[in-house]
mmCIF file with all atom_site columns, N, CA and C in Angstrom:
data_model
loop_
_atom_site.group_PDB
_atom_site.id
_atom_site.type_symbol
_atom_site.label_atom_id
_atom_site.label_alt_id
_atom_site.label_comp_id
_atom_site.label_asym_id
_atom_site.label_entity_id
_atom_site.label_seq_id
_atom_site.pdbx_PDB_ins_code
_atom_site.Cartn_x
_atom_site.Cartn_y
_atom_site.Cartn_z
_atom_site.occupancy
_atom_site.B_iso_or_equiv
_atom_site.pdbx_formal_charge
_atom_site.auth_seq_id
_atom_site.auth_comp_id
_atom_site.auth_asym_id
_atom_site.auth_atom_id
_atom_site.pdbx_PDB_model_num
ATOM 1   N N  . UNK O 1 1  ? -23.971 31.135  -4.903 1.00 51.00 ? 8  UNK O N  1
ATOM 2   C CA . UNK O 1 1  ? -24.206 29.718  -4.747 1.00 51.00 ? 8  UNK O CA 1
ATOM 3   C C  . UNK O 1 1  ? -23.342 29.169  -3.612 1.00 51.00 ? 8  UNK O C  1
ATOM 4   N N  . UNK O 1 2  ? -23.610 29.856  -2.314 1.00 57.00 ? 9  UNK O N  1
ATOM 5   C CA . UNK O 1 2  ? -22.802 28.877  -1.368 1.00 57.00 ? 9  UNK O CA 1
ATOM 6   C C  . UNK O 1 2  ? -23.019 27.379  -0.952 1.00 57.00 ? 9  UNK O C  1
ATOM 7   N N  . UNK O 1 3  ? -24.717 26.819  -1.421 1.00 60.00 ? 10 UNK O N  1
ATOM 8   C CA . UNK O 1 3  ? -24.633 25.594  -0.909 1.00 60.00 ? 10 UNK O CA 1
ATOM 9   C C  . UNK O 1 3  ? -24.593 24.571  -2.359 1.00 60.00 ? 10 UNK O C  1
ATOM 10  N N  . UNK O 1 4  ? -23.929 25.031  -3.174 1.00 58.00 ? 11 UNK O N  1
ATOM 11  C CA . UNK O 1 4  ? -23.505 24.125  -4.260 1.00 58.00 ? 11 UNK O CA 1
ATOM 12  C C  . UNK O 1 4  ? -22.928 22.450  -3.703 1.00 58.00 ? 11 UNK O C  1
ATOM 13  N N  . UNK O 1 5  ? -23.319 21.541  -4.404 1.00 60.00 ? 12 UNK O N  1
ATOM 14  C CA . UNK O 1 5  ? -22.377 20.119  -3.847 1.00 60.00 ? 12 UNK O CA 1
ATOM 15  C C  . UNK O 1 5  ? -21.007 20.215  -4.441 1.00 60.00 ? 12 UNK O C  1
ATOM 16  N N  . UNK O 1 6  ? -20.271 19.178  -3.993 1.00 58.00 ? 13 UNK O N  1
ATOM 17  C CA . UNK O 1 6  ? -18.905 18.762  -4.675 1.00 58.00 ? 13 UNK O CA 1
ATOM 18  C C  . UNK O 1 6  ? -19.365 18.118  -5.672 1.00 58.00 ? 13 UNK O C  1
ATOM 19  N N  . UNK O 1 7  ? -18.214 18.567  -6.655 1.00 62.00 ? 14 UNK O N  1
ATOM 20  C CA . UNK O 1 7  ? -18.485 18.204  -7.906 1.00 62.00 ? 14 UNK O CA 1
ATOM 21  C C  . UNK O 1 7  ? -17.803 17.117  -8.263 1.00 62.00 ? 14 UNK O C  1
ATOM 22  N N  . UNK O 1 8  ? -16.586 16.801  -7.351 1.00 58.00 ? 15 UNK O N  1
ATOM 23  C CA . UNK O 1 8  ? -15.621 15.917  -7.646 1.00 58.00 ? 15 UNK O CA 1
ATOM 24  C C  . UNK O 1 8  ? -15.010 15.541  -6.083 1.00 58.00 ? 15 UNK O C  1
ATOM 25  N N  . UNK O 1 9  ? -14.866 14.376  -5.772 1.00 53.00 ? 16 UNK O N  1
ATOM 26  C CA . UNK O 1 9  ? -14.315 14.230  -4.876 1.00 53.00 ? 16 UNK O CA 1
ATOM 27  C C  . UNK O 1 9  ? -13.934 12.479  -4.590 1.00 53.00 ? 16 UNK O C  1
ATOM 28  N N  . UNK O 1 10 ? -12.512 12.627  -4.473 1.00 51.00 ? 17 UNK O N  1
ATOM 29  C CA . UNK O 1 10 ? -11.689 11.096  -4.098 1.00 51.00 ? 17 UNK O CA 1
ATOM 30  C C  . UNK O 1 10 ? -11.916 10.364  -2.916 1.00 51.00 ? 17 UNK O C  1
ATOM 31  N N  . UNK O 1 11 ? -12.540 9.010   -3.778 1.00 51.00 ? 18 UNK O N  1
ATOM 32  C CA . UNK O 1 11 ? -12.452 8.170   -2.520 1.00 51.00 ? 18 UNK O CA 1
ATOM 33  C C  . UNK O 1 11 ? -11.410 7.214   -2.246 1.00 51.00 ? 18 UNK O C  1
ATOM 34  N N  . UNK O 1 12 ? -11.836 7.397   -0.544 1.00 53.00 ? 19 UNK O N  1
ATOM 35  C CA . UNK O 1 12 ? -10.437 6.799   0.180  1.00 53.00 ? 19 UNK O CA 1
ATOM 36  C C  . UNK O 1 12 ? -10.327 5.592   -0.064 1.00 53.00 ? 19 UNK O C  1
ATOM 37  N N  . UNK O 1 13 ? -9.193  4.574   -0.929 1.00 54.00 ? 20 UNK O N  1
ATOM 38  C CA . UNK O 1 13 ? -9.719  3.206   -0.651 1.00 54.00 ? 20 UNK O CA 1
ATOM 39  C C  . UNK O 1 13 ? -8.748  2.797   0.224  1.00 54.00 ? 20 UNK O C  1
ATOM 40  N N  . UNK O 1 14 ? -7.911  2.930   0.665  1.00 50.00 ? 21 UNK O N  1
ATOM 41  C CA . UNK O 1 14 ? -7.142  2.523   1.898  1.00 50.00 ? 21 UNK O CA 1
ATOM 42  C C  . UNK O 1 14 ? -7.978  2.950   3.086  1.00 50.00 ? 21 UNK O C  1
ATOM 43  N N  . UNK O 1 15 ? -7.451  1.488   4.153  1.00 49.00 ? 22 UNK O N  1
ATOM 44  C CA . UNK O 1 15 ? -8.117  1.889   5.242  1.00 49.00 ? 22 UNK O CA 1
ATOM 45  C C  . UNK O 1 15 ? -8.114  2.941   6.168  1.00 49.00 ? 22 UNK O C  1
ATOM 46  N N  . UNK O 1 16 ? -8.718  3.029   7.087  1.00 62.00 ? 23 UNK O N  1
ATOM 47  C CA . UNK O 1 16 ? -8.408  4.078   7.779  1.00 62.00 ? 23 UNK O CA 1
ATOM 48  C C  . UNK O 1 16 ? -7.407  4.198   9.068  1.00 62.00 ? 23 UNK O C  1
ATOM 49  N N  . UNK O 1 17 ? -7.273  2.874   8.956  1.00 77.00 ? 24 UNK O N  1
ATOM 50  C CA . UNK O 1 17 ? -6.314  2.374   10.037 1.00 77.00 ? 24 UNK O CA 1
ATOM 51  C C  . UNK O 1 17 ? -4.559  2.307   9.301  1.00 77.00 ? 24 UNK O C  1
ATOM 52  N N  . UNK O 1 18 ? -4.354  2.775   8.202  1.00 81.00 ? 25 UNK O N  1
ATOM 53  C CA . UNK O 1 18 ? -3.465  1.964   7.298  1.00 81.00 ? 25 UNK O CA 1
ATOM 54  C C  . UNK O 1 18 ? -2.558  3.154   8.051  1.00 81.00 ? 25 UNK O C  1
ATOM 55  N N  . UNK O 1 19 ? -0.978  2.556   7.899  1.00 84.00 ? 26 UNK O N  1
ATOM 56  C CA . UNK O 1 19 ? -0.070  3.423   8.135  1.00 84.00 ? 26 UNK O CA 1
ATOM 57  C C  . UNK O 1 19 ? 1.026   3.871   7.177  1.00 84.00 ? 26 UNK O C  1
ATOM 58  N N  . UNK O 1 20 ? 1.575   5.301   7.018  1.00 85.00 ? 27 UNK O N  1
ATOM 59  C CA . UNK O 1 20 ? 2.350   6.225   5.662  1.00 85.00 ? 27 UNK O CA 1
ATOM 60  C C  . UNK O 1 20 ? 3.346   6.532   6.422  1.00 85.00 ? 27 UNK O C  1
ATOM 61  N N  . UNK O 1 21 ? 4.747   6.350   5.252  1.00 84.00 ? 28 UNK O N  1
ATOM 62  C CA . UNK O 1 21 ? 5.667   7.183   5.196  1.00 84.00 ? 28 UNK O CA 1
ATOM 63  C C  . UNK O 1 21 ? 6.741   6.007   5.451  1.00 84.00 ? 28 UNK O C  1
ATOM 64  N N  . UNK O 1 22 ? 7.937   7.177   5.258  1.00 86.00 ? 29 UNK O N  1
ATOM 65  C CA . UNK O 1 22 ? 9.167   6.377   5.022  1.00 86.00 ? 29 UNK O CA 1
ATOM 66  C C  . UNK O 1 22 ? 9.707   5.003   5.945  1.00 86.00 ? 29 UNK O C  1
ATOM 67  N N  . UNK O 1 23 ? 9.909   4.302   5.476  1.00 82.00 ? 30 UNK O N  1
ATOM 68  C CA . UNK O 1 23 ? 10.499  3.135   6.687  1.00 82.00 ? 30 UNK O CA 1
ATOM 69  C C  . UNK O 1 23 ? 8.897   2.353   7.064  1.00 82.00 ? 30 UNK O C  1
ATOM 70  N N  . UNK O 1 24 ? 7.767   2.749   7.118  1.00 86.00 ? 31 UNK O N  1
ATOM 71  C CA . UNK O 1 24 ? 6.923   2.206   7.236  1.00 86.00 ? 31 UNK O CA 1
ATOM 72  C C  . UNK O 1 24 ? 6.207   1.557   6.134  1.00 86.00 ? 31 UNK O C  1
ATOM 73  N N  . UNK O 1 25 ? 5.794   2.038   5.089  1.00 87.00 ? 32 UNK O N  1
ATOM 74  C CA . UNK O 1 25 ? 4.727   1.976   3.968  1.00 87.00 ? 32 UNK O CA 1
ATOM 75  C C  . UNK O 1 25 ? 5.707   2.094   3.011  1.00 87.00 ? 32 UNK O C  1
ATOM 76  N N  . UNK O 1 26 ? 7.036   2.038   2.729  1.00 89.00 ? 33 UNK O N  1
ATOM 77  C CA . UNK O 1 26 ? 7.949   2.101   1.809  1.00 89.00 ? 33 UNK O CA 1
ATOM 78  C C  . UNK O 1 26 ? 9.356   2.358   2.064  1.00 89.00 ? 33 UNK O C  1
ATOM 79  N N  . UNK O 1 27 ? 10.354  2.376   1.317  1.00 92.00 ? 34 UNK O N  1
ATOM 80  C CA . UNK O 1 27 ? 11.366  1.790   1.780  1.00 92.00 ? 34 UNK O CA 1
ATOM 81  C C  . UNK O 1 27 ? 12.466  3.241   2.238  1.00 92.00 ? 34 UNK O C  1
ATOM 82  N N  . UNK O 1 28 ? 13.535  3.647   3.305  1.00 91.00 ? 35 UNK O N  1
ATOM 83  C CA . UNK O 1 28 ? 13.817  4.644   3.777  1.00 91.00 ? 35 UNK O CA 1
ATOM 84  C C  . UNK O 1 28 ? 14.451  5.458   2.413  1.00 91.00 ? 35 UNK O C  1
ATOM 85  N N  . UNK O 1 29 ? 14.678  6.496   1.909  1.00 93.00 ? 36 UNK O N  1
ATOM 86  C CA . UNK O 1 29 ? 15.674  6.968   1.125  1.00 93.00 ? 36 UNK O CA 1
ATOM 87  C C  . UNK O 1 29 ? 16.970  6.614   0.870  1.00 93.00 ? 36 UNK O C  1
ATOM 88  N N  . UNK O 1 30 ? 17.711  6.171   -0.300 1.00 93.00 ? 37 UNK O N  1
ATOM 89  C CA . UNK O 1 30 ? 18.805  6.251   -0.337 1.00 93.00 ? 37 UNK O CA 1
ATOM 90  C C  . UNK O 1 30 ? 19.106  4.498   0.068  1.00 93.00 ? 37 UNK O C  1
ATOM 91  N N  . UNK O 1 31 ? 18.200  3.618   0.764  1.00 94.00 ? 38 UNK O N  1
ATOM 92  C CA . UNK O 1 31 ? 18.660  2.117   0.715  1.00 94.00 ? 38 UNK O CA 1
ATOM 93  C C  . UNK O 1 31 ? 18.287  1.414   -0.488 1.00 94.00 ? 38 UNK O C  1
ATOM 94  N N  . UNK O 1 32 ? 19.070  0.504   -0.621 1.00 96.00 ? 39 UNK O N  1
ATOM 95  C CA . UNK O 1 32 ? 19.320  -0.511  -1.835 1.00 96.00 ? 39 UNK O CA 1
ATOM 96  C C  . UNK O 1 32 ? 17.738  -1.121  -2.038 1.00 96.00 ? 39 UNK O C  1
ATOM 97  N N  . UNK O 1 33 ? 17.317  -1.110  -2.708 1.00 96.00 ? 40 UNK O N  1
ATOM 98  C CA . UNK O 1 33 ? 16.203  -1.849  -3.317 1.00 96.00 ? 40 UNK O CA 1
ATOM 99  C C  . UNK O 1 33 ? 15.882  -2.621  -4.342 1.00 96.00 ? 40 UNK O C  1
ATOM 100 N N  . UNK O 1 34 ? 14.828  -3.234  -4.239 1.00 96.00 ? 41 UNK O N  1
ATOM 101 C CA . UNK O 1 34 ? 14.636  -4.521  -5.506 1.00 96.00 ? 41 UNK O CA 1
ATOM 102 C C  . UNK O 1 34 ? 12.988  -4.206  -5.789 1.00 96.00 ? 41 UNK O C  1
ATOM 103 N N  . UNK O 1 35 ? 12.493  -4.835  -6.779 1.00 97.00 ? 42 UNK O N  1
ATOM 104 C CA . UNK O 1 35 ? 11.148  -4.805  -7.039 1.00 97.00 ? 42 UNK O CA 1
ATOM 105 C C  . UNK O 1 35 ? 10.429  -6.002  -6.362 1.00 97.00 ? 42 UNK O C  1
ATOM 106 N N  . UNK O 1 36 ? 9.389   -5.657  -6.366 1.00 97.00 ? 43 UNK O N  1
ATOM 107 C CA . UNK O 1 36 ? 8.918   -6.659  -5.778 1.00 97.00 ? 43 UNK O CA 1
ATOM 108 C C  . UNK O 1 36 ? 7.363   -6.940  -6.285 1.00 97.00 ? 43 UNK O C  1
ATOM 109 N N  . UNK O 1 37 ? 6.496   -8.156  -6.615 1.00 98.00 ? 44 UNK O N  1
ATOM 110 C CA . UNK O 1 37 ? 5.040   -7.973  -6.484 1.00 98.00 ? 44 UNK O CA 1
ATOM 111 C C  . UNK O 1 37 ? 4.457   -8.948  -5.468 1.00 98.00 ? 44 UNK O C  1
ATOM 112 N N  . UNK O 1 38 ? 3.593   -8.413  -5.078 1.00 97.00 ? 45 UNK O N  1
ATOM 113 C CA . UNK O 1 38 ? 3.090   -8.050  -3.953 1.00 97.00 ? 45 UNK O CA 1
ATOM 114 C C  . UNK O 1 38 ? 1.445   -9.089  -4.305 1.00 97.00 ? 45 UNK O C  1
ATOM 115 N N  . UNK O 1 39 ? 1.098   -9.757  -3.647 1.00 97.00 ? 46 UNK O N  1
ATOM 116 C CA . UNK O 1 39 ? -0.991  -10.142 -3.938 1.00 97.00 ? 46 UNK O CA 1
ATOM 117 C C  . UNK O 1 39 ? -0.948  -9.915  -2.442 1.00 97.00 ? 46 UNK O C  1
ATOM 118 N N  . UNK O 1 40 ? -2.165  -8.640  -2.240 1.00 96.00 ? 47 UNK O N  1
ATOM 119 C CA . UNK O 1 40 ? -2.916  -8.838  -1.265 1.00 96.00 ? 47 UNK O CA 1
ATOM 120 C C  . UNK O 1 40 ? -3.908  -8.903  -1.364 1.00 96.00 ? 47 UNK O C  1
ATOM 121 N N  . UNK O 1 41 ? -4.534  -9.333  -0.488 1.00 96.00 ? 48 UNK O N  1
ATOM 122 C CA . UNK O 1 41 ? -6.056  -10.310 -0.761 1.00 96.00 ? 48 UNK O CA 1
ATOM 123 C C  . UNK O 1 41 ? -7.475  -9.431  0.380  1.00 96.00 ? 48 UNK O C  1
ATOM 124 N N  . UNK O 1 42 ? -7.243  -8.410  -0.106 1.00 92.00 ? 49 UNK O N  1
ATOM 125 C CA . UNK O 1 42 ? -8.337  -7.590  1.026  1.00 92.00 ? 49 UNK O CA 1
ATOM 126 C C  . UNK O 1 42 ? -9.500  -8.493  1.284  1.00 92.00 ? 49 UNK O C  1
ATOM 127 N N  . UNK O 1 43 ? -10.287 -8.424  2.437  1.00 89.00 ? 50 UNK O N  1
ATOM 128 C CA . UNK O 1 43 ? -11.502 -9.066  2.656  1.00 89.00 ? 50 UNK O CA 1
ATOM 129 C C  . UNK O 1 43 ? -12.677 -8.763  1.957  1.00 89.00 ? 50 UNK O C  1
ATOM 130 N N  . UNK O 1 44 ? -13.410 -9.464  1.255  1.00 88.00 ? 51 UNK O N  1
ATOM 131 C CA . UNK O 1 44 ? -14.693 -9.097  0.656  1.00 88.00 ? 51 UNK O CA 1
ATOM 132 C C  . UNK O 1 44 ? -13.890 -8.005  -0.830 1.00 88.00 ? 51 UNK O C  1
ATOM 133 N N  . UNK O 1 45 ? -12.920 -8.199  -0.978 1.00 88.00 ? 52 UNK O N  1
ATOM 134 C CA . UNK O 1 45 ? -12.350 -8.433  -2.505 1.00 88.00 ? 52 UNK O CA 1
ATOM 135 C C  . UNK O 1 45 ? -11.923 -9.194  -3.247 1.00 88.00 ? 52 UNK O C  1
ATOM 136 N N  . UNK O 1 46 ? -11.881 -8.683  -4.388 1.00 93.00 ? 53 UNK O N  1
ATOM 137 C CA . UNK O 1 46 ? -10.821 -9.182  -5.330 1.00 93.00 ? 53 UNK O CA 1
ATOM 138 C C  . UNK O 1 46 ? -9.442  -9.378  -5.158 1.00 93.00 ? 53 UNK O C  1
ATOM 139 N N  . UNK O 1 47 ? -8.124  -10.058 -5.204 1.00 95.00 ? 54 UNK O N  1
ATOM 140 C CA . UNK O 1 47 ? -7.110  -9.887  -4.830 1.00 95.00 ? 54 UNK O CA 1
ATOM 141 C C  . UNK O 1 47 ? -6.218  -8.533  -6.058 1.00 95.00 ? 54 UNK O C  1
ATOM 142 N N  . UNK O 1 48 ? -5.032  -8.041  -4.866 1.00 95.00 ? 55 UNK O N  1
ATOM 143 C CA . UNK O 1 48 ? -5.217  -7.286  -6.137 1.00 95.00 ? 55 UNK O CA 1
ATOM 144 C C  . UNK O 1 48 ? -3.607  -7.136  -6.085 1.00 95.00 ? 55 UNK O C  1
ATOM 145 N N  . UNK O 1 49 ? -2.637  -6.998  -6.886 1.00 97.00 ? 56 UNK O N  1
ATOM 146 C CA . UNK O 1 49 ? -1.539  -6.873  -6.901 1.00 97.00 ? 56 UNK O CA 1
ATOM 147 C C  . UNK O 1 49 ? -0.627  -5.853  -7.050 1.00 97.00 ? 56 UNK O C  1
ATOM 148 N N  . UNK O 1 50 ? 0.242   -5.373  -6.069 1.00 95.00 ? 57 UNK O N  1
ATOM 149 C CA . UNK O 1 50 ? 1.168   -4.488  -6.319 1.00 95.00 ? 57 UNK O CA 1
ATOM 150 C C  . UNK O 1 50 ? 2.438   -4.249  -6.107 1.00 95.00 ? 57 UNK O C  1
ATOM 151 N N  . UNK O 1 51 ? 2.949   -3.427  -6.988 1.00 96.00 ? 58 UNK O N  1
ATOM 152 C CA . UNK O 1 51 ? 4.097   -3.773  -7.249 1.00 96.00 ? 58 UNK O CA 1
ATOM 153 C C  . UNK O 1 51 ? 5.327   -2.308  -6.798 1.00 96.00 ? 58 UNK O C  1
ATOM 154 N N  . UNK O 1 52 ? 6.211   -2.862  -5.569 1.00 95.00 ? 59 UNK O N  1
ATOM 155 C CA . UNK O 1 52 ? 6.712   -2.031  -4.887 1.00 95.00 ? 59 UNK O CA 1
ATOM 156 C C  . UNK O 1 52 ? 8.052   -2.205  -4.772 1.00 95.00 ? 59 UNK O C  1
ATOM 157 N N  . UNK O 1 53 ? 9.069   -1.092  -4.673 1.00 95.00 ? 60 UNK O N  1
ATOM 158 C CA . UNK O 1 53 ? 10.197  -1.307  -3.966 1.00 95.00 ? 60 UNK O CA 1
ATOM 159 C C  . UNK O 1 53 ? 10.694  -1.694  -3.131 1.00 95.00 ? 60 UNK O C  1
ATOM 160 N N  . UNK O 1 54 ? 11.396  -2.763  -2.277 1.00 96.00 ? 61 UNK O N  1
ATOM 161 C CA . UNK O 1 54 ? 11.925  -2.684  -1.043 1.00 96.00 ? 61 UNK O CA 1
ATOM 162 C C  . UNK O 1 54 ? 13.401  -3.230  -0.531 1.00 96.00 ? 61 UNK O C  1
ATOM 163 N N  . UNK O 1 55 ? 13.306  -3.883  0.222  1.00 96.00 ? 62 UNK O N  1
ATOM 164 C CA . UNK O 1 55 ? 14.925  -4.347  0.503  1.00 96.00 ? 62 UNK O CA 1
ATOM 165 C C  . UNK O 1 55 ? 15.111  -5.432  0.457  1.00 96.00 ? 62 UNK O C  1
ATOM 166 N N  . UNK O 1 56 ? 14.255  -6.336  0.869  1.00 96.00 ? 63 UNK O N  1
ATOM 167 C CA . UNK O 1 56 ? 13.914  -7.704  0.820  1.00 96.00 ? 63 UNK O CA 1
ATOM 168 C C  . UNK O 1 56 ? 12.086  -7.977  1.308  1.00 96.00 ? 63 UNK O C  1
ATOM 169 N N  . UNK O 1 57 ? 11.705  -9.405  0.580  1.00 96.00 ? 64 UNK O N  1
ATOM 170 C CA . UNK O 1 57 ? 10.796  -9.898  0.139  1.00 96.00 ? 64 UNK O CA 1
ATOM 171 C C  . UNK O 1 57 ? 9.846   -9.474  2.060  1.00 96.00 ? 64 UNK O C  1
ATOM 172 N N  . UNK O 1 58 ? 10.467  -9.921  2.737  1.00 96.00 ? 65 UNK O N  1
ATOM 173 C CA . UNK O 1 58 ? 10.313  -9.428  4.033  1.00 96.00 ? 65 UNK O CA 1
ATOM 174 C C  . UNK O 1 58 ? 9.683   -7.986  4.426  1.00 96.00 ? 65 UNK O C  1
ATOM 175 N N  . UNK O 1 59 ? 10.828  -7.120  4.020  1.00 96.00 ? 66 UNK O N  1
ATOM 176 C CA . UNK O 1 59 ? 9.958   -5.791  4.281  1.00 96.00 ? 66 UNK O CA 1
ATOM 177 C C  . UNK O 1 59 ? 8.703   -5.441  3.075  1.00 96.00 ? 66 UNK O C  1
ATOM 178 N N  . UNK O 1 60 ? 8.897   -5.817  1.823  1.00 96.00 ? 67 UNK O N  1
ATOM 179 C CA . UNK O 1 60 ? 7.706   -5.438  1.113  1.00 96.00 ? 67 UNK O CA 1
ATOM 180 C C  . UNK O 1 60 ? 6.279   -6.299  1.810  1.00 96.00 ? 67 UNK O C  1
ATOM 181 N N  . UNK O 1 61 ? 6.173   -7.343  2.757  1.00 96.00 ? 68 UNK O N  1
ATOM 182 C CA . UNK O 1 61 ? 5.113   -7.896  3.330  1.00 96.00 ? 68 UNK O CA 1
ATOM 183 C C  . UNK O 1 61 ? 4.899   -6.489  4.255  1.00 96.00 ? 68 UNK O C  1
ATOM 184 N N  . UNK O 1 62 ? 5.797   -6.583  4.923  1.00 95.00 ? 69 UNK O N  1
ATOM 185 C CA . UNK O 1 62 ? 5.690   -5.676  5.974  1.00 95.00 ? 69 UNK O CA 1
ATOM 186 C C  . UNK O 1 62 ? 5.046   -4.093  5.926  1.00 95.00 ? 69 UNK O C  1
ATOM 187 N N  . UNK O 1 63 ? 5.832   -3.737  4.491  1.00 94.00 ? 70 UNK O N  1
ATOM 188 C CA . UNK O 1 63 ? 4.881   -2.400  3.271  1.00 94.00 ? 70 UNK O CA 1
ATOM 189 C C  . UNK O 1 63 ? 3.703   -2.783  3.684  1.00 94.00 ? 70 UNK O C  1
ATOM 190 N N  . UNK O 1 64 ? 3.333   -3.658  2.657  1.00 94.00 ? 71 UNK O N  1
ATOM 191 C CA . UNK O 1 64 ? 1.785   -3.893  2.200  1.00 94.00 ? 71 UNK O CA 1
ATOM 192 C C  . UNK O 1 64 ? 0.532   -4.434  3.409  1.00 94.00 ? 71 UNK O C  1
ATOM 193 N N  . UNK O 1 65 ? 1.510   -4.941  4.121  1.00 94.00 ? 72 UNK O N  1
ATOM 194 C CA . UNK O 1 65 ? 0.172   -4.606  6.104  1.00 94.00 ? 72 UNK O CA 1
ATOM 195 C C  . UNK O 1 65 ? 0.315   -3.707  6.424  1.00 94.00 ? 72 UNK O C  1
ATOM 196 N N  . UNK O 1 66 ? 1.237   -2.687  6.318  1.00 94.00 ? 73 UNK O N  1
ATOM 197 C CA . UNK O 1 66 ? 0.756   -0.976  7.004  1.00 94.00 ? 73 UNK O CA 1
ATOM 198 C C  . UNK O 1 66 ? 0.285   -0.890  5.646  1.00 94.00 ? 73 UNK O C  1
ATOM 199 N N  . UNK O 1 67 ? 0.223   -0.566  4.452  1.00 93.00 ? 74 UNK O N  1
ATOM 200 C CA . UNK O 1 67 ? -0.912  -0.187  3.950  1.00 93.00 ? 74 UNK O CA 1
ATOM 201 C C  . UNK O 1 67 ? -2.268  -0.694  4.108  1.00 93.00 ? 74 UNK O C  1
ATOM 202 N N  . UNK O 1 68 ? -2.808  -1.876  3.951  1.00 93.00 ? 75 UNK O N  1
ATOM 203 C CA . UNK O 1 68 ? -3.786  -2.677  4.089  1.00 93.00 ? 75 UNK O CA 1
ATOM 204 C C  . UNK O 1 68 ? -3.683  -3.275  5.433  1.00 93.00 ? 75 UNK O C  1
ATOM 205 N N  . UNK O 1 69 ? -3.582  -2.868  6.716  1.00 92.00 ? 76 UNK O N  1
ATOM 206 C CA . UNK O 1 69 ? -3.863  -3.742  7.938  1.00 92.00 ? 76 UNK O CA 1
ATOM 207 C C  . UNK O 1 69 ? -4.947  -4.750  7.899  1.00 92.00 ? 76 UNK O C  1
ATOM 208 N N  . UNK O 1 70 ? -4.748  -5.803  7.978  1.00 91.00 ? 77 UNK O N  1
ATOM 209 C CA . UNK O 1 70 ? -5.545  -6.880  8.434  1.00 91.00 ? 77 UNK O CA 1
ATOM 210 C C  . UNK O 1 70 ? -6.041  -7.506  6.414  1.00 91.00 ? 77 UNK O C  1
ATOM 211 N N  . UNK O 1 71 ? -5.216  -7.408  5.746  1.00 93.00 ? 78 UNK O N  1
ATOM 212 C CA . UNK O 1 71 ? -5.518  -8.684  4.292  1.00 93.00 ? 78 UNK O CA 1
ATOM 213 C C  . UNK O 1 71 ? -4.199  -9.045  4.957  1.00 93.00 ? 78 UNK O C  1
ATOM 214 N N  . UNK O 1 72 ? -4.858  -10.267 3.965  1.00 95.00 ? 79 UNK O N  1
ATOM 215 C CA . UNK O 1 72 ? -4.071  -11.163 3.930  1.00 95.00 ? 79 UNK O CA 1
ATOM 216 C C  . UNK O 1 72 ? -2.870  -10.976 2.524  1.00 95.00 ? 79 UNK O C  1
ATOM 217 N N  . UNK O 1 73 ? -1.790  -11.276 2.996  1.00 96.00 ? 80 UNK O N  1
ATOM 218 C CA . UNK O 1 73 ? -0.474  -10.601 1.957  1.00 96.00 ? 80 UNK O CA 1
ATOM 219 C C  . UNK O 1 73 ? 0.298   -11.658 1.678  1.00 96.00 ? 80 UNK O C  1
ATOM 220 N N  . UNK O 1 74 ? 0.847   -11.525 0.507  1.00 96.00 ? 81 UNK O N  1
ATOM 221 C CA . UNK O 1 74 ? 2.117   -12.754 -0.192 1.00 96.00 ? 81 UNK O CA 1
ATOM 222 C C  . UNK O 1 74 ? 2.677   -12.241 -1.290 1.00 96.00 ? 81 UNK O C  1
ATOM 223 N N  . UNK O 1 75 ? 3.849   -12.382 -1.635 1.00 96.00 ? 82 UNK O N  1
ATOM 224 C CA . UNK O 1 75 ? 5.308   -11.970 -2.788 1.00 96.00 ? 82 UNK O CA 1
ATOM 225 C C  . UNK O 1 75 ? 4.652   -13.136 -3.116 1.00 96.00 ? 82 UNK O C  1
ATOM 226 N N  . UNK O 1 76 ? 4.325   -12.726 -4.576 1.00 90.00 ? 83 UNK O N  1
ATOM 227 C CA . UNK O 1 76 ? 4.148   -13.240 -6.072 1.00 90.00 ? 83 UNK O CA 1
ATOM 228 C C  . UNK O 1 76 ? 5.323   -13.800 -6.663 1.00 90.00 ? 83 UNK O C  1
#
């Protein structure tokens, strides 16, 4: 059976433009952190809320536009 389909497979919901990894999309190793929640408001969604580590209310905005480039973002 080589032309079998996938049986299972994850979809991407981050964009494709979104940007990962330390100092960018979350906070560097080893710095002081606080919790934070997060509403971002993707286009042609629901708003949806999450809830992240960072250093200040500042960089968790800054998180959540490299994850989601282009919603609109605000600390809850």
């Amino acid at each position: 059976m080589t032309d079998s389909p996938i049986a299972f497979q994850w979809r991407n919901d981050e964009d494709d433009q979104s940007r990962h990894g330390e100092g960018i999309s979350r906070p560097v190793h080893g710095s002081r952190t606080r919790e934070f929640r997060v509403i971002v408001y993707k286009s042609g969604g629901q708003p949806m809320t999450w809830i992240t580590k960072a250093e200040s209310s500042r960089h968790a905005i800054r998180y959540a536009e490299a994850r989601w480039p282009g919603a609109e973002v605000e600390v809850a």
